[in-house]
Amino acid sequence: MACSPLAYKFAIRTELPRSFSGTGEIKLSISSPTRSIAIHTAPPLRLLSAVLILPTSERLLTSSTSYDKKRELLSLSFQKEAPEGEATLALRWTGLFADGSTLGYYKISYPKTSTEGESEQEGDYYTCTQFEPSFARRAFPCFDHPAKKATFDITLISRKGLDSISNSAEVSRVDTDGGFPTNEYITPSFVNGLEGRLVEDGDFPTVDGEWEQVSFATTPKMSTYIVAWAVGSFISISSSYISPLTGKEIPLRFLAATPFQHVEKGLGQFALDTLSRVMPIYEEMFDISYPLPKLDLLVCDSFDSGAMENFGLICGRPSVLLYDKATDGMSAMFRVLSTVSHEAAHQWFGNTVTLDWWSYLWLNESFATLMGEIIVLDKLEPDLNVRSTFVKLRRTAALTMDALQTSHPIEVECADDSEDTIGQIFDAISYEKGCSVLKMLSDLIGEDVFIRGVAKYLKEHLFGNTTSSDLWQALTETSGTDVRVLMESWTKKAGFPVVIVEERADGLTLRQNRFLASGPPASAQDDTIWSIPLNIKIFDTPSESRSVLMTTRELFIPLAKANEKVFTVNAEASGTFRVSYSREHLGKIAVQASKVSSPLSILDRTSILQDAIVLSEAGHTRTSSTLNLIVQLRNDPSYLVWMEIGLTMQRISSTWWHQPTPISEAIQGLGRDLFGPLVERMGYNHKDGETTDEKLWRTMSIAAAAEAKVPAVLEYLKRSFRVLLGMGDGYPDPAMMDSAGTAVKASVIHGGEKEYNLVLAMYENPPTPNHQRLAIQGLTASRDPQLIQRTAEMLTTPGRVNEMNITPFLAGMALNPATRRWVWEFVKRIWPVLEGRLKGTSALEGIVRISFENFTSEDDAVAVETFFADKDTTTFNQVLQQGLETVRAKSRWLGRDKEDVEGWLREKGFLTEL
């Protein structure tokens, strides 16, 4: 492109409830003489006027325009050639607020106060933005590319009495008649459509009444996707932190729409406190001060993603920013804590230093995940033990998706016009796998060295754009290790290896192959040789433990009497790969792992069990061997191992969900045998002095025991349900609050219409957003046909379920065996509506995945393929193909091991008839 933006200066007038309009000037750098400029615009935005002003003050009108619909590029051709140098592009536009949209500049409805049938009013809504990855063009004409950085001067014009916020600090607020500000570029004639008009039928609206014009300070150079603003009736609470580098006080705010009363209920304080704690940690860690004069958190009551790191104005859903200490459990607390820390990390990773193109999305998201949710969170809350739970929460998510043939590399090739592809890579590969390989690298070179290298990378590219090579260079210079050679097999290739270990008398023979959930790969699928950092721990003779870098298909490691020793080759789960041991050696490991004072660490035991179940799923081993390992570990004294046991049981029961009733009941019997005694041993109440892990362990064990229908646990949950609703004796204790979701679900499943109605009332009048989330879990859990019908009618009745809750409702019903197939039929029936309203959103991707991913037969996979065969799947094809592959992998697992599992259950006495 012959020109790049240097500075934007625009004004947006918000004309609720239907439209917005704007004027703007873009200062351009023109690299070579040109007669045309291509700029991004997309519906609902409509460009009305354009004029190019040269340094001589000559104003060039357009001679013609053309629009590339696929690339959303409007080419403006001018009357004469603009010379090399600087010029200013003046623009005038208008746009509509589409009902139900959560992309671009959109409106959110306040809680309904008007009676049914009344027309919508200006005061029924507030507005906010969501521009990542390529939706800024829906709000203002721009060069919507992350490398096209520029400064922004933003002015917001809104009805008097409303609040306006944006990326930077407010610098002026004046009363106005609603007209646009004018200057030498944006002249009155231009504003009124008398100059540079592009459309014959263009509407150049005027307004009346009292308005307010709020202007904000110039931002640093930044990309369009992190521009943000909001207009509405907001209430806020304030805090600040003192920069450890500059000594300046940085104001912080938490804002929410006033009618929802989130702030009045005290639900924003925890997020604000978290923000004030993490910001100075980041400044000190990177030796770079936060560059904006303020930072806000804004709750958006309808939002496409979980949260968004807009520079200076972080936005997010209620579920990730609101926390009620009195009623919410630890999971809600952790969700807010990790979200705020993650989005704060983006103020450096992504906002200050930005990816050059979306192929390098992982540089944003992997870093924010590693720094925000592991390294900094560990400094902030060491009791949460996030470094250990990383193996479960992050590495597992990464390896689950990456085990599919339809996975993609961490670095994805995205052509410049591939917006459909871009939206699909915000997934576990860009977040969790990238985080996992960075952590693996950090463990290899040392975390202190790693952080120094990251700080060097940030400083060298302040307010610039980068690729992976820039990061590798900084880390190489800091560590003295050729990081690029180590890491490129992990970032440029899809998949990850399984290391197959064979022990001999004189040493270990290791072989690496790509691991696939569908089974051993064909040769064409197995052409990558990874650089694998092996962490070999030998328990018999610790002095023989060693670190080895495996860079070949096969490797022999000399070790005397290796076939007599007990060892692991991925100690502490430090590597992003799976390990397959011989049956005999796995048995030796299991014996050591099951000892009261096991020489294997918690992470060792957890990763051994993780590897066992996924190897069984993929056909490397029999599922009965995993079940034997579970039984051997039933006395393990750690939360992480038991969490893995619980999740392994879930994976088996969800795959065997459609088998004959005696089989599913036998699997439940195994669950009762495991978790009934565990709950009895741990008790139902948190105790003084317990660690966070112990409390989480209790909560998890109660949930697993409820799934297995342990009678005593179901009775406890029934009592808890009444106390939580204020119908029982006393007040809910912390353990009850942590198990609230389980209590609500179990009470509906094992109760009746009375319990359902109580949960419905909670949904319709929730004290907090978390209460509504719990209610959705309960309403979607019933097995009673009449109650299922009532939930289905909620989804099919306009206005009963807001759009942001549709996905949680469908997800809950898809997890329920009694309604799993109804979800698929429902999605098929309303597909034209879903596609029309949600195309291009993460919500549509989620609904597609949810609708069928729990199926387990080839017939179901074929039915899904047939339905989508004539549909436009360009914005969610990756999710569709990954879901189909997951269904087929489960079908093959079931086909291979159905009799194996049945035989094991019968042998152990859980299955007596069939």
PDB file of C-alpha atoms in Angstrom, residues 11 42 71 87 162 180 190 203 345 437 541-542 563 605 677 689 771:
ATOM      1  CA  ALA A  11     -15.396  12.526  16.455  1.00  0.00           C
ATOM      2  CA  ALA A  42     -17.535  -2.600   6.535  1.00  0.00           C
ATOM      3  CA  ARG A  71     -11.359  -7.754   1.779  1.00  0.00           C
ATOM      4  CA  ALA A  87      -1.367  14.389   3.317  1.00  0.00           C
ATOM      5  CA  LEU A 162     -24.343  10.499  29.691  1.00  0.00           C
ATOM      6  CA  PHE A 180     -19.315  18.039  14.692  1.00  0.00           C
ATOM      7  CA  PHE A 190     -17.595  19.008   4.229  1.00  0.00           C
ATOM      8  CA  ASP A 203     -28.102  11.108   4.790  1.00  0.00           C
ATOM      9  CA  ALA A 345      -0.288  -8.238  30.800  1.00  0.00           C
ATOM     10  CA  VAL A 437       6.130 -24.130  24.842  1.00  0.00           C
ATOM     11  CA  THR A 541      20.018 -43.620  41.641  1.00  0.00           C
ATOM     12  CA  PRO A 542      19.202 -39.881  41.588  1.00  0.00           C
ATOM     13  CA  ASN A 563      15.608 -52.329  32.682  1.00  0.00           C
ATOM     14  CA  ARG A 605       2.049 -38.558  39.234  1.00  0.00           C
ATOM     15  CA  PRO A 677     -14.780 -42.730  50.713  1.00  0.00           C
ATOM     16  CA  GLY A 689      -5.417 -23.563  58.070  1.00  0.00           C
ATOM     17  CA  HIS A 771     -26.345 -16.604  40.572  1.00  0.00           C
TER      18      HIS A 771
END
